[in-house]
Tab-separated table of C-alpha atoms in Angstrom:
chain	number	residue	atom	x	y	z
A	1	UNK	CA	0.000	0.000	0.000
A	2	UNK	CA	1.317	3.418	-0.979
A	3	UNK	CA	1.554	5.838	1.989
A	4	UNK	CA	3.175	8.764	0.188
A	5	UNK	CA	1.400	12.055	0.960
A	6	UNK	CA	-0.467	10.473	3.869
A	7	UNK	CA	0.008	12.088	7.289
A	8	UNK	CA	-0.791	10.949	10.843
A	9	UNK	CA	-3.411	13.321	12.233
A	10	UNK	CA	-4.472	12.051	15.656
A	11	UNK	CA	-3.589	9.317	18.128
A	12	UNK	CA	-6.281	7.587	20.173
A	13	UNK	CA	-5.821	4.970	22.864
A	14	UNK	CA	-8.054	1.965	23.480
A	15	UNK	CA	-6.770	0.623	26.758
A	16	UNK	CA	-3.031	0.659	25.993
A	17	UNK	CA	-3.335	0.156	22.226
A	18	UNK	CA	-2.728	3.199	20.047
A	19	UNK	CA	-4.841	3.890	16.965
A	20	UNK	CA	-3.268	6.484	14.682
A	21	UNK	CA	-5.627	8.268	12.305
A	22	UNK	CA	-4.159	9.326	8.931
A	23	UNK	CA	-5.249	11.789	6.228
A	24	UNK	CA	-4.234	12.057	2.576
A	25	UNK	CA	-2.911	15.560	1.936
A	26	UNK	CA	-2.033	15.407	-1.739
A	27	UNK	CA	-0.360	18.618	-2.895
A	28	UNK	CA	-1.646	20.851	-0.083
A	29	UNK	CA	1.300	22.584	1.640
A	30	UNK	CA	1.445	23.163	5.381
A	31	UNK	CA	0.594	26.855	5.324
A	32	UNK	CA	-2.201	27.067	7.921
A	33	UNK	CA	-1.206	28.326	11.395
A	34	UNK	CA	-1.516	24.837	12.871
A	35	UNK	CA	-0.901	21.322	11.576
A	36	UNK	CA	-4.462	20.176	12.263
A	37	UNK	CA	-5.916	23.095	10.295
A	38	UNK	CA	-4.072	22.001	7.166
A	39	UNK	CA	-5.231	18.398	7.568
A	40	UNK	CA	-8.831	19.536	7.990
A	41	UNK	CA	-8.629	20.708	4.383
A	42	UNK	CA	-7.758	17.174	3.279
A	43	UNK	CA	-10.292	14.741	1.774
A	44	UNK	CA	-12.289	12.791	4.378
A	45	UNK	CA	-10.727	9.435	3.430
A	46	UNK	CA	-8.857	7.918	6.368
A	47	UNK	CA	-6.464	5.108	7.205
A	48	UNK	CA	-5.382	3.785	10.589
A	49	UNK	CA	-2.202	2.295	11.964
A	50	UNK	CA	-0.407	1.359	15.159
A	51	UNK	CA	2.940	2.809	16.274
A	52	UNK	CA	4.681	-0.295	14.891
A	53	UNK	CA	2.997	0.101	11.523
A	54	UNK	CA	3.892	3.809	11.480
A	55	UNK	CA	7.539	2.830	11.955
A	56	UNK	CA	7.357	0.480	8.967
A	57	UNK	CA	5.692	3.164	6.841
A	58	UNK	CA	8.325	5.723	7.839
A	59	UNK	CA	11.188	3.503	6.756
A	60	UNK	CA	9.642	3.004	3.307
A	61	UNK	CA	9.192	6.718	2.606
A	62	UNK	CA	11.854	8.330	0.428
A	63	UNK	CA	13.022	11.037	0.027
A	64	UNK	CA	12.576	12.683	3.426
A	65	UNK	CA	14.039	15.858	4.931
A	66	UNK	CA	15.774	15.915	8.290
A	67	UNK	CA	14.757	18.679	10.732
A	68	UNK	CA	16.466	22.012	10.216
A	69	UNK	CA	15.208	23.447	13.478
A	70	UNK	CA	12.876	23.030	16.432
A	71	UNK	CA	10.868	25.911	17.897
A	72	UNK	CA	10.176	25.619	21.625
A	73	UNK	CA	8.082	28.333	23.247
A	74	UNK	CA	6.286	29.576	26.343
A	75	UNK	CA	2.901	29.893	24.537
A	76	UNK	CA	1.220	33.167	23.520
A	77	UNK	CA	4.604	34.622	22.597
A	78	UNK	CA	4.649	34.898	18.791
A	79	UNK	CA	5.662	31.328	17.962
A	80	UNK	CA	2.781	31.021	15.492
A	81	UNK	CA	3.919	34.226	13.781
A	82	UNK	CA	7.450	32.860	13.459
A	83	UNK	CA	6.208	29.576	11.990
A	84	UNK	CA	3.953	31.470	9.568
A	85	UNK	CA	6.908	33.557	8.446
A	86	UNK	CA	8.946	30.422	7.748
A	87	UNK	CA	6.012	28.765	5.940
A	88	UNK	CA	5.939	31.606	3.405
A	89	UNK	CA	8.897	30.066	1.595
A	90	UNK	CA	8.030	27.005	-0.524
A	91	UNK	CA	11.437	25.557	0.331
A	92	UNK	CA	10.321	25.157	3.944
A	93	UNK	CA	8.081	22.471	5.398
A	94	UNK	CA	6.689	23.874	8.655
A	95	UNK	CA	4.918	21.516	11.048
A	96	UNK	CA	3.152	23.492	13.762
A	97	UNK	CA	2.118	21.669	16.951
A	98	UNK	CA	1.314	18.301	15.403
A	99	UNK	CA	-0.623	16.165	17.925
A	100	UNK	CA	1.184	13.029	16.752
A	101	UNK	CA	4.537	14.497	17.872
A	102	UNK	CA	3.093	15.389	21.262
A	103	UNK	CA	1.657	11.900	21.666
A	104	UNK	CA	4.945	10.256	20.709
A	105	UNK	CA	6.671	12.293	23.418
A	106	UNK	CA	3.987	11.614	26.056
A	107	UNK	CA	3.174	8.014	25.090
A	108	UNK	CA	4.543	6.684	28.386
A	109	UNK	CA	1.491	8.250	30.064
A	110	UNK	CA	-0.755	5.903	28.076
A	111	UNK	CA	1.376	2.746	27.751
A	112	UNK	CA	3.500	0.844	30.226
A	113	UNK	CA	7.102	0.004	29.443
A	114	UNK	CA	7.812	3.037	27.232
A	115	UNK	CA	11.351	4.226	27.945
A	116	UNK	CA	13.359	7.104	26.452
A	117	UNK	CA	14.794	4.893	23.711
A	118	UNK	CA	11.303	3.986	22.537
A	119	UNK	CA	10.232	7.631	22.674
A	120	UNK	CA	13.197	8.612	20.510
A	121	UNK	CA	12.382	5.912	17.957
A	122	UNK	CA	8.741	6.977	17.799
A	123	UNK	CA	9.691	10.630	17.486
A	124	UNK	CA	12.153	9.912	14.672
A	125	UNK	CA	9.627	7.793	12.797
A	126	UNK	CA	6.888	10.413	13.150
A	127	UNK	CA	9.165	13.219	11.971
A	128	UNK	CA	10.375	11.093	9.066
A	129	UNK	CA	6.755	10.816	7.919
A	130	UNK	CA	6.084	14.516	8.463
A	131	UNK	CA	9.270	15.410	6.606
A	132	UNK	CA	8.474	13.500	3.431
A	133	UNK	CA	9.514	15.555	0.432
A	134	UNK	CA	6.544	16.052	-1.872
A	135	UNK	CA	7.991	18.859	-3.994
A	136	UNK	CA	11.454	19.109	-5.533
A	137	UNK	CA	12.108	22.568	-4.070
A	138	UNK	CA	11.536	21.482	-0.456
A	139	UNK	CA	14.870	21.452	1.379
A	140	UNK	CA	14.167	22.415	5.000
A	141	UNK	CA	11.938	21.129	7.798
A	142	UNK	CA	10.908	23.180	10.832
A	143	UNK	CA	9.036	21.728	13.798
A	144	UNK	CA	7.117	24.001	16.159
A	145	UNK	CA	6.367	22.044	19.301
A	146	UNK	CA	3.709	22.484	21.972
A	147	UNK	CA	4.623	24.728	24.893
A	148	UNK	CA	4.819	21.795	27.331
A	149	UNK	CA	7.250	19.922	25.078
A	150	UNK	CA	10.137	21.902	26.582
A	151	UNK	CA	10.174	19.137	29.204
A	152	UNK	CA	11.153	16.700	26.444
A	153	UNK	CA	14.159	18.740	25.324
A	154	UNK	CA	16.648	15.989	26.274
A	155	UNK	CA	14.742	13.451	24.156
A	156	UNK	CA	14.610	15.786	21.164
A	157	UNK	CA	18.265	16.764	21.550
A	158	UNK	CA	19.302	13.107	21.589
A	159	UNK	CA	17.163	12.338	18.562
A	160	UNK	CA	18.376	15.355	16.561
A	161	UNK	CA	21.641	16.688	18.001
A	162	UNK	CA	22.496	18.681	14.855
A	163	UNK	CA	19.165	20.510	14.463
A	164	UNK	CA	18.961	24.130	15.623
A	165	UNK	CA	16.839	24.708	18.724
A	166	UNK	CA	15.153	27.985	19.605
A	167	UNK	CA	13.088	28.999	22.641
A	168	UNK	CA	10.642	31.875	22.258
A	169	UNK	CA	9.086	33.754	25.181
A	170	UNK	CA	7.759	37.146	26.250
A	171	UNK	CA	6.749	39.132	29.351
A	172	UNK	CA	4.836	36.924	31.826
A	173	UNK	CA	2.045	39.504	32.220
A	174	UNK	CA	1.292	39.454	28.482
A	175	UNK	CA	1.206	35.641	28.462
A	176	UNK	CA	-1.081	35.512	31.485
A	177	UNK	CA	-3.462	38.087	29.997
A	178	UNK	CA	-3.800	35.912	26.901
A	179	UNK	CA	-4.493	32.791	28.962
A	180	UNK	CA	-6.925	34.801	31.048
A	181	UNK	CA	-8.984	35.375	27.898
A	182	UNK	CA	-8.630	31.807	26.614
A	183	UNK	CA	-6.625	29.294	28.676
A	184	UNK	CA	-4.388	26.905	26.784
A	185	UNK	CA	-4.622	23.144	27.319
A	186	UNK	CA	-1.578	23.117	29.573
A	187	UNK	CA	-3.173	25.730	31.821
A	188	UNK	CA	-5.993	23.370	32.834
A	189	UNK	CA	-5.031	20.879	35.570
A	190	UNK	CA	-5.149	17.216	34.561
A	191	UNK	CA	-5.843	17.804	30.880
A	192	UNK	CA	-2.435	16.586	29.657
A	193	UNK	CA	-1.421	13.236	31.209
A	194	UNK	CA	2.324	12.855	31.291
A	195	UNK	CA	3.048	16.559	30.918
A	196	UNK	CA	5.563	17.992	33.430
A	197	UNK	CA	2.852	19.868	35.288
A	198	UNK	CA	1.567	16.763	37.055
A	199	UNK	CA	4.110	17.694	39.727
A	200	UNK	CA	2.319	20.931	40.594
A	201	UNK	CA	1.661	21.368	44.316
A	202	UNK	CA	-1.780	20.321	45.482
A	203	UNK	CA	-4.521	22.784	46.341
A	204	UNK	CA	-3.342	25.575	44.037
A	205	UNK	CA	-5.977	28.036	42.908
A	206	UNK	CA	-6.600	28.316	39.170
A	207	UNK	CA	-4.501	31.485	38.961
A	208	UNK	CA	-1.719	29.967	41.050
A	209	UNK	CA	-1.660	26.890	38.845
A	210	UNK	CA	-1.302	28.932	35.660
A	211	UNK	CA	1.549	30.978	37.090
A	212	UNK	CA	3.235	27.816	38.423
A	213	UNK	CA	2.999	26.210	34.959
A	214	UNK	CA	4.546	29.201	33.200
A	215	UNK	CA	7.292	29.390	35.823
A	216	UNK	CA	8.001	25.680	35.236
A	217	UNK	CA	8.314	26.294	31.474
A	218	UNK	CA	10.672	29.239	32.014
A	219	UNK	CA	12.823	27.241	34.442
A	220	UNK	CA	13.059	24.291	32.072
A	221	UNK	CA	14.019	26.615	29.222
A	222	UNK	CA	16.743	28.164	31.361
A	223	UNK	CA	18.040	24.710	32.314
A	224	UNK	CA	18.343	23.564	28.718
A	225	UNK	CA	19.313	26.812	26.988
A	226	UNK	CA	21.690	28.245	29.584
A	227	UNK	CA	24.615	26.264	28.200
A	228	UNK	CA	24.259	27.556	24.642
A	229	UNK	CA	22.331	24.508	23.487
A	230	UNK	CA	20.130	26.832	21.463
A	231	UNK	CA	18.910	30.391	21.094
A	232	UNK	CA	16.576	32.285	23.458
A	233	UNK	CA	14.433	34.772	21.564
A	234	UNK	CA	12.007	37.375	22.908
A	235	UNK	CA	8.724	38.182	21.188
A	236	UNK	CA	10.086	41.601	20.154
A	237	UNK	CA	13.031	39.956	18.369
A	238	UNK	CA	10.749	38.340	15.791
A	239	UNK	CA	10.221	41.648	14.024
A	240	UNK	CA	13.274	43.563	15.228
A	241	UNK	CA	15.941	40.891	14.677
A	242	UNK	CA	14.401	38.762	11.953
A	243	UNK	CA	17.605	38.350	9.973
A	244	UNK	CA	19.564	37.170	13.021
A	245	UNK	CA	16.922	34.527	13.751
A	246	UNK	CA	17.018	33.309	10.164
A	247	UNK	CA	20.818	33.246	10.273
A	248	UNK	CA	20.636	31.053	13.393
A	249	UNK	CA	18.679	28.558	11.289
A	250	UNK	CA	21.385	28.957	8.611
A	251	UNK	CA	18.985	30.445	6.102
A	252	UNK	CA	20.842	32.477	3.481
A	253	UNK	CA	18.029	34.343	1.746
A	254	UNK	CA	17.734	36.761	-1.110
A	255	UNK	CA	16.239	40.205	-0.549
A	256	UNK	CA	13.048	38.996	-2.221
A	257	UNK	CA	12.794	35.953	0.076
A	258	UNK	CA	13.370	38.093	3.158
A	259	UNK	CA	10.614	40.468	2.085
A	260	UNK	CA	8.353	37.474	1.497
A	261	UNK	CA	8.970	36.233	5.027
A	262	UNK	CA	8.505	39.669	6.583
A	263	UNK	CA	5.209	40.024	4.733
A	264	UNK	CA	3.634	37.654	7.260
A	265	UNK	CA	4.010	40.328	9.948
A	266	UNK	CA	1.161	42.306	8.375
A	267	UNK	CA	-1.355	39.551	9.053
A	268	UNK	CA	-2.903	37.931	12.097
A	269	UNK	CA	-0.734	34.847	12.718
A	270	UNK	CA	-3.658	32.663	13.836
A	271	UNK	CA	-6.071	34.048	11.221
A	272	UNK	CA	-3.847	34.863	8.208
A	273	UNK	CA	-6.759	36.122	6.109
A	274	UNK	CA	-7.075	39.068	8.515
A	275	UNK	CA	-4.797	42.081	8.811
A	276	UNK	CA	-2.945	42.167	12.108
A	277	UNK	CA	-4.502	44.489	14.670
A	278	UNK	CA	-2.491	45.148	17.843
A	279	UNK	CA	-4.451	43.916	20.819
A	280	UNK	CA	-6.008	46.745	22.749
A	281	UNK	CA	-5.481	45.734	26.351
A	282	UNK	CA	-8.719	46.094	28.255
A	283	UNK	CA	-8.493	43.429	30.934
A	284	UNK	CA	-6.127	44.033	33.809
A	285	UNK	CA	-4.318	41.555	35.955
A	286	UNK	CA	-5.716	41.264	39.456
A	287	UNK	CA	-3.552	42.394	42.351
A	288	UNK	CA	-3.261	38.771	43.433
A	289	UNK	CA	-2.034	37.686	40.012
A	290	UNK	CA	0.470	40.532	39.814
A	291	UNK	CA	1.868	39.472	43.159
A	292	UNK	CA	2.094	35.858	41.998
A	293	UNK	CA	3.935	36.897	38.853
A	294	UNK	CA	6.442	38.865	40.865
A	295	UNK	CA	6.912	36.067	43.397
A	296	UNK	CA	7.147	33.088	41.016
A	297	UNK	CA	8.057	34.462	37.596
A	298	UNK	CA	10.229	37.546	38.019
A	299	UNK	CA	13.476	35.614	38.559
A	300	UNK	CA	12.886	32.927	35.874
A	301	UNK	CA	12.021	35.648	33.350
A	302	UNK	CA	15.119	37.697	34.209
A	303	UNK	CA	17.249	34.551	33.904
A	304	UNK	CA	16.017	34.069	30.330
A	305	UNK	CA	16.685	37.734	29.605
A	306	UNK	CA	20.289	37.221	30.687
A	307	UNK	CA	20.665	34.344	28.218
A	308	UNK	CA	19.036	36.453	25.514
A	309	UNK	CA	21.662	39.158	26.110
A	310	UNK	CA	24.145	36.870	24.299
A	311	UNK	CA	21.932	36.811	21.164
């Protein structure tokens, strides 16, 4: 059976048996803000596989592109804008928060006996499938991970030691205001089995939990990026230091290509058909939340800023 141009969309578990749902994408490029949005445009025909079958499929696919870079992030910090900028070039395959990558990294929460070696193998097989070259001009593969995947940095670094790794973040207050309007999955206790936030102290209020989660992400980023294992980038750097970010990914672009990438800045990253409108801050952080940010996030944020100073 030919699996070219088929992509794993979702992973479901029945007891401890994984069922991976696939979609045929044809010639549709990954240009939507998120991986799932592109696959929703695919025909409704489906196929299913197990992890073992996915591994067999991955080994038969050829040619495939190895990852150029991984984008880690704190959430609500411009990571979608950066991935949309990269996706503007047809040479780039940009996979943005693919559930199948997340499930490969967190599969030990659903199956017994899954060690780091198995996680690495699953991750490599998944990315081999996602990196299949469908067009002759495709030469680079970028993977934007979920915010909580920073905890899996050691696994990803072992699987792809040569790929560039970037961590994107911004001011804690701006992140919290965004989650105040619409909380992300990782900001809801118990929603992500196997994520690093299972270790959160008991009896935290909802606001305390959200601040604790963001502090955990910042601390993990500092742990892994403090020794120059990658690049720490602030939200403001996306537009103000675009060329330096692209150079970190070893992208040597023409003036026309650079203008093409920068053109994405004009549009809403999560709704590219709309012109970008700066958010008019109306909601304010409560006094309690401001105190929590100062107590739990001030130092982790400043630590990242110190790393960024070397950018």
